[in-house]
Amino acid sequence: MQAGDWNFPTAIRFGAGRIAELPAVLGPLGMRRPLLVTDEGLAALPIVTDALALLRDAGVDARLYSDVQGNPTGANVVAGAALLRDEQRDGVIAMGGGSALDAGKAIAMLAGQDGRLWDYADGEDAWTRIDAAAILPVVAVPTTAGTGSEVGRAAVILDEQAQSKKIIWHPGMLPRVVISDPALTVGLPPDVTAWTGIDAMVHAIEAYCSPAFHPMAEGIAVEAIRLVARWLPVAVADGANIEARGNMLAAASMGATAFQKGLGSVHSVSHVVGALYNTHHGLTNAIVLPFGLTQNLPACGDKLAHLARVLQLPEVSAGGFIDYIFRLRQELQIPPALAQLGVDAARAREIGQLAFADPSTPGNAMPVDAADLERLFRAAQSGDVAELRS
Ligand SMILES: [Zn+2]
């Protein structure tokens, strides 16, 4: 598949093997002593050790920081920012899945600020308290194809005390350069490939169905959905297929580009479940998705029918598209209900209320209240569509 240099939504060096350009992109950003942020699982693997060797051979003094959990915590970010400051590092290489990318972006933001992390998360104007000039540059290297955090301006960080996921956002948090190298994703096991890949599709579907007027985002979303439908099953079945991996990596960036238009109730519920039960973000979304679409049918039926047309499904209707999502989930061996992840219904009411307060909720295809979101959670928890009507 062809390599390329893309310049929106940020500078992207796309193509297999382009990780070799990592040392070269640092200089123009003034990065001589970067902090390489990754997660604990990835730190010892060749993807990271090879990158560190590449930097060392090029005379770059890089320091590894890998204390990042699957759902990155405020403590992970604060400790990383302290290390960056202590060692006077001049930028961040964020390498890994969404967790490492989000943590890396938050560390690069926080290190130069006077305030505390959560000062920059609460309220719509939180971002105005961030000193833009003090945000350090980030080079993002995704190793999964899902969150698209490499092209996003936000980081989702777990506030352990409040047991909620908070969004830290600033336009200056957009990575300055992305190295989008599909060869880095070939080692992802089939289950993680499926979970992260379907997250990209959820981003695109929720963005497409969000009611705001944003045809640019909608166009990108529809093509991202087509790419995931075409290539995710291939990437899951044959992890070494570089064409499938490359298309999925592009689709993930597209999903995240599209969702600046808005997300919706699937992410609202999924964020809360992830914060309370520490479930995988993409997997949680995959389970909630068909129920969210079913609940939103009155508002997004025409759009779902259009997606059925684009995918050339046997039944060109909204119902046909939702059936396809159920089939795709099954093909990817996604469990049918959150119960299979150990999530019970004991806190359903509270989950509805917390999901209502989630920043994704206002973007939903139609207005929903806490009771609607409680019903959505109950349906996803039990796997029973009838819960949506109760
Ligand atoms: Zn997501």
PDB file of N, CA, C and O in Angstrom, residues 198-228:
ATOM      1  N   ILE A 198     -13.341  -1.712  16.413  1.00  0.00           N
ATOM      2  CA  ILE A 198     -14.767  -1.378  16.436  1.00  0.00           C
ATOM      3  C   ILE A 198     -14.977  -0.034  17.147  1.00  0.00           C
ATOM      4  O   ILE A 198     -15.937   0.683  16.866  1.00  0.00           O
ATOM      5  N   ASP A 199     -14.044   0.353  18.012  1.00  0.00           N
ATOM      6  CA  ASP A 199     -14.129   1.691  18.623  1.00  0.00           C
ATOM      7  C   ASP A 199     -14.084   2.764  17.525  1.00  0.00           C
ATOM      8  O   ASP A 199     -14.822   3.745  17.572  1.00  0.00           O
ATOM      9  N   ALA A 200     -13.210   2.541  16.543  1.00  0.00           N
ATOM     10  CA  ALA A 200     -13.128   3.494  15.423  1.00  0.00           C
ATOM     11  C   ALA A 200     -14.476   3.598  14.715  1.00  0.00           C
ATOM     12  O   ALA A 200     -14.918   4.690  14.326  1.00  0.00           O
ATOM     13  N   MET A 201     -15.139   2.442  14.549  1.00  0.00           N
ATOM     14  CA  MET A 201     -16.437   2.461  13.884  1.00  0.00           C
ATOM     15  C   MET A 201     -17.487   3.176  14.747  1.00  0.00           C
ATOM     16  O   MET A 201     -18.315   3.931  14.223  1.00  0.00           O
ATOM     17  N   VAL A 202     -17.424   2.968  16.054  1.00  0.00           N
ATOM     18  CA  VAL A 202     -18.382   3.635  16.946  1.00  0.00           C
ATOM     19  C   VAL A 202     -18.172   5.154  16.878  1.00  0.00           C
ATOM     20  O   VAL A 202     -19.144   5.927  16.832  1.00  0.00           O
ATOM     21  N   HIS A 203     -16.913   5.594  16.861  1.00  0.00           N
ATOM     22  CA  HIS A 203     -16.652   7.035  16.734  1.00  0.00           C
ATOM     23  C   HIS A 203     -17.330   7.578  15.481  1.00  0.00           C
ATOM     24  O   HIS A 203     -17.991   8.617  15.501  1.00  0.00           O
ATOM     25  N   ALA A 204     -17.133   6.869  14.366  1.00  0.00           N
ATOM     26  CA  ALA A 204     -17.650   7.358  13.095  1.00  0.00           C
ATOM     27  C   ALA A 204     -19.182   7.332  13.070  1.00  0.00           C
ATOM     28  O   ALA A 204     -19.825   8.269  12.588  1.00  0.00           O
ATOM     29  N   ILE A 205     -19.776   6.265  13.610  1.00  0.00           N
ATOM     30  CA  ILE A 205     -21.248   6.170  13.582  1.00  0.00           C
ATOM     31  C   ILE A 205     -21.872   7.240  14.493  1.00  0.00           C
ATOM     32  O   ILE A 205     -22.821   7.931  14.096  1.00  0.00           O
ATOM     33  N   GLU A 206     -21.325   7.375  15.706  1.00  0.00           N
ATOM     34  CA  GLU A 206     -21.916   8.373  16.614  1.00  0.00           C
ATOM     35  C   GLU A 206     -21.722   9.793  16.055  1.00  0.00           C
ATOM     36  O   GLU A 206     -22.628  10.628  16.153  1.00  0.00           O
ATOM     37  N   ALA A 207     -20.555  10.044  15.465  1.00  0.00           N
ATOM     38  CA  ALA A 207     -20.312  11.366  14.879  1.00  0.00           C
ATOM     39  C   ALA A 207     -21.289  11.616  13.724  1.00  0.00           C
ATOM     40  O   ALA A 207     -21.876  12.698  13.608  1.00  0.00           O
ATOM     41  N   TYR A 208     -21.462  10.605  12.885  1.00  0.00           N
ATOM     42  CA  TYR A 208     -22.356  10.749  11.733  1.00  0.00           C
ATOM     43  C   TYR A 208     -23.790  11.040  12.182  1.00  0.00           C
ATOM     44  O   TYR A 208     -24.487  11.870  11.594  1.00  0.00           O
ATOM     45  N   CYS A 209     -24.221  10.365  13.251  1.00  0.00           N
ATOM     46  CA  CYS A 209     -25.607  10.508  13.729  1.00  0.00           C
ATOM     47  C   CYS A 209     -25.821  11.744  14.602  1.00  0.00           C
ATOM     48  O   CYS A 209     -26.959  12.126  14.872  1.00  0.00           O
ATOM     49  N   SER A 210     -24.744  12.350  15.072  1.00  0.00           N
ATOM     50  CA  SER A 210     -24.861  13.547  15.902  1.00  0.00           C
ATOM     51  C   SER A 210     -25.540  14.653  15.080  1.00  0.00           C
ATOM     52  O   SER A 210     -25.259  14.797  13.889  1.00  0.00           O
ATOM     53  N   PRO A 211     -26.461  15.420  15.685  1.00  0.00           N
ATOM     54  CA  PRO A 211     -27.308  16.291  14.872  1.00  0.00           C
ATOM     55  C   PRO A 211     -26.667  17.602  14.383  1.00  0.00           C
ATOM     56  O   PRO A 211     -27.280  18.305  13.592  1.00  0.00           O
ATOM     57  N   ALA A 212     -25.478  17.936  14.814  1.00  0.00           N
ATOM     58  CA  ALA A 212     -24.878  19.210  14.403  1.00  0.00           C
ATOM     59  C   ALA A 212     -24.706  19.266  12.882  1.00  0.00           C
ATOM     60  O   ALA A 212     -24.630  18.233  12.224  1.00  0.00           O
ATOM     61  N   PHE A 213     -24.645  20.487  12.337  1.00  0.00           N
ATOM     62  CA  PHE A 213     -24.389  20.658  10.892  1.00  0.00           C
ATOM     63  C   PHE A 213     -22.889  20.653  10.668  1.00  0.00           C
ATOM     64  O   PHE A 213     -22.199  21.602  11.055  1.00  0.00           O
ATOM     65  N   HIS A 214     -22.365  19.600  10.082  1.00  0.00           N
ATOM     66  CA  HIS A 214     -20.922  19.497   9.864  1.00  0.00           C
ATOM     67  C   HIS A 214     -20.664  18.474   8.745  1.00  0.00           C
ATOM     68  O   HIS A 214     -20.228  17.355   8.999  1.00  0.00           O
ATOM     69  N   PRO A 215     -20.985  18.856   7.499  1.00  0.00           N
ATOM     70  CA  PRO A 215     -20.860  17.898   6.389  1.00  0.00           C
ATOM     71  C   PRO A 215     -19.443  17.365   6.181  1.00  0.00           C
ATOM     72  O   PRO A 215     -19.285  16.228   5.733  1.00  0.00           O
ATOM     73  N   MET A 216     -18.413  18.162   6.507  1.00  0.00           N
ATOM     74  CA  MET A 216     -17.040  17.655   6.357  1.00  0.00           C
ATOM     75  C   MET A 216     -16.836  16.444   7.241  1.00  0.00           C
ATOM     76  O   MET A 216     -16.324  15.410   6.815  1.00  0.00           O
ATOM     77  N   ALA A 217     -17.238  16.584   8.512  1.00  0.00           N
ATOM     78  CA  ALA A 217     -17.065  15.482   9.459  1.00  0.00           C
ATOM     79  C   ALA A 217     -17.911  14.277   9.026  1.00  0.00           C
ATOM     80  O   ALA A 217     -17.477  13.129   9.149  1.00  0.00           O
ATOM     81  N   GLU A 218     -19.113  14.555   8.503  1.00  0.00           N
ATOM     82  CA  GLU A 218     -19.974  13.435   8.103  1.00  0.00           C
ATOM     83  C   GLU A 218     -19.385  12.653   6.928  1.00  0.00           C
ATOM     84  O   GLU A 218     -19.455  11.424   6.885  1.00  0.00           O
ATOM     85  N   GLY A 219     -18.794  13.371   5.989  1.00  0.00           N
ATOM     86  CA  GLY A 219     -18.175  12.686   4.840  1.00  0.00           C
ATOM     87  C   GLY A 219     -17.044  11.781   5.280  1.00  0.00           C
ATOM     88  O   GLY A 219     -16.927  10.629   4.834  1.00  0.00           O
ATOM     89  N   ILE A 220     -16.220  12.299   6.192  1.00  0.00           N
ATOM     90  CA  ILE A 220     -15.101  11.501   6.707  1.00  0.00           C
ATOM     91  C   ILE A 220     -15.639  10.295   7.481  1.00  0.00           C
ATOM     92  O   ILE A 220     -15.120   9.182   7.372  1.00  0.00           O
ATOM     93  N   ALA A 221     -16.703  10.511   8.244  1.00  0.00           N
ATOM     94  CA  ALA A 221     -17.274   9.428   9.057  1.00  0.00           C
ATOM     95  C   ALA A 221     -17.776   8.285   8.178  1.00  0.00           C
ATOM     96  O   ALA A 221     -17.508   7.112   8.460  1.00  0.00           O
ATOM     97  N   VAL A 222     -18.487   8.621   7.116  1.00  0.00           N
ATOM     98  CA  VAL A 222     -19.074   7.566   6.273  1.00  0.00           C
ATOM     99  C   VAL A 222     -17.975   6.716   5.640  1.00  0.00           C
ATOM    100  O   VAL A 222     -18.056   5.481   5.601  1.00  0.00           O
ATOM    101  N   GLU A 223     -16.901   7.358   5.172  1.00  0.00           N
ATOM    102  CA  GLU A 223     -15.815   6.585   4.574  1.00  0.00           C
ATOM    103  C   GLU A 223     -15.085   5.749   5.629  1.00  0.00           C
ATOM    104  O   GLU A 223     -14.653   4.622   5.346  1.00  0.00           O
ATOM    105  N   ALA A 224     -14.964   6.277   6.836  1.00  0.00           N
ATOM    106  CA  ALA A 224     -14.329   5.495   7.911  1.00  0.00           C
ATOM    107  C   ALA A 224     -15.153   4.231   8.190  1.00  0.00           C
ATOM    108  O   ALA A 224     -14.591   3.148   8.366  1.00  0.00           O
ATOM    109  N   ILE A 225     -16.477   4.374   8.206  1.00  0.00           N
ATOM    110  CA  ILE A 225     -17.351   3.210   8.454  1.00  0.00           C
ATOM    111  C   ILE A 225     -17.163   2.171   7.344  1.00  0.00           C
ATOM    112  O   ILE A 225     -17.049   0.976   7.602  1.00  0.00           O
ATOM    113  N   ARG A 226     -17.076   2.651   6.099  1.00  0.00           N
ATOM    114  CA  ARG A 226     -16.868   1.728   4.979  1.00  0.00           C
ATOM    115  C   ARG A 226     -15.532   0.991   5.121  1.00  0.00           C
ATOM    116  O   ARG A 226     -15.435  -0.218   4.911  1.00  0.00           O
ATOM    117  N   LEU A 227     -14.483   1.724   5.496  1.00  0.00           N
ATOM    118  CA  LEU A 227     -13.160   1.095   5.633  1.00  0.00           C
ATOM    119  C   LEU A 227     -13.148   0.053   6.749  1.00  0.00           C
ATOM    120  O   LEU A 227     -12.579  -1.026   6.591  1.00  0.00           O
ATOM    121  N   VAL A 228     -13.769   0.378   7.891  1.00  0.00           N
ATOM    122  CA  VAL A 228     -13.780  -0.587   8.997  1.00  0.00           C
ATOM    123  C   VAL A 228     -14.568  -1.831   8.590  1.00  0.00           C
ATOM    124  O   VAL A 228     -14.137  -2.964   8.829  1.00  0.00           O
TER     125      VAL A 228
END
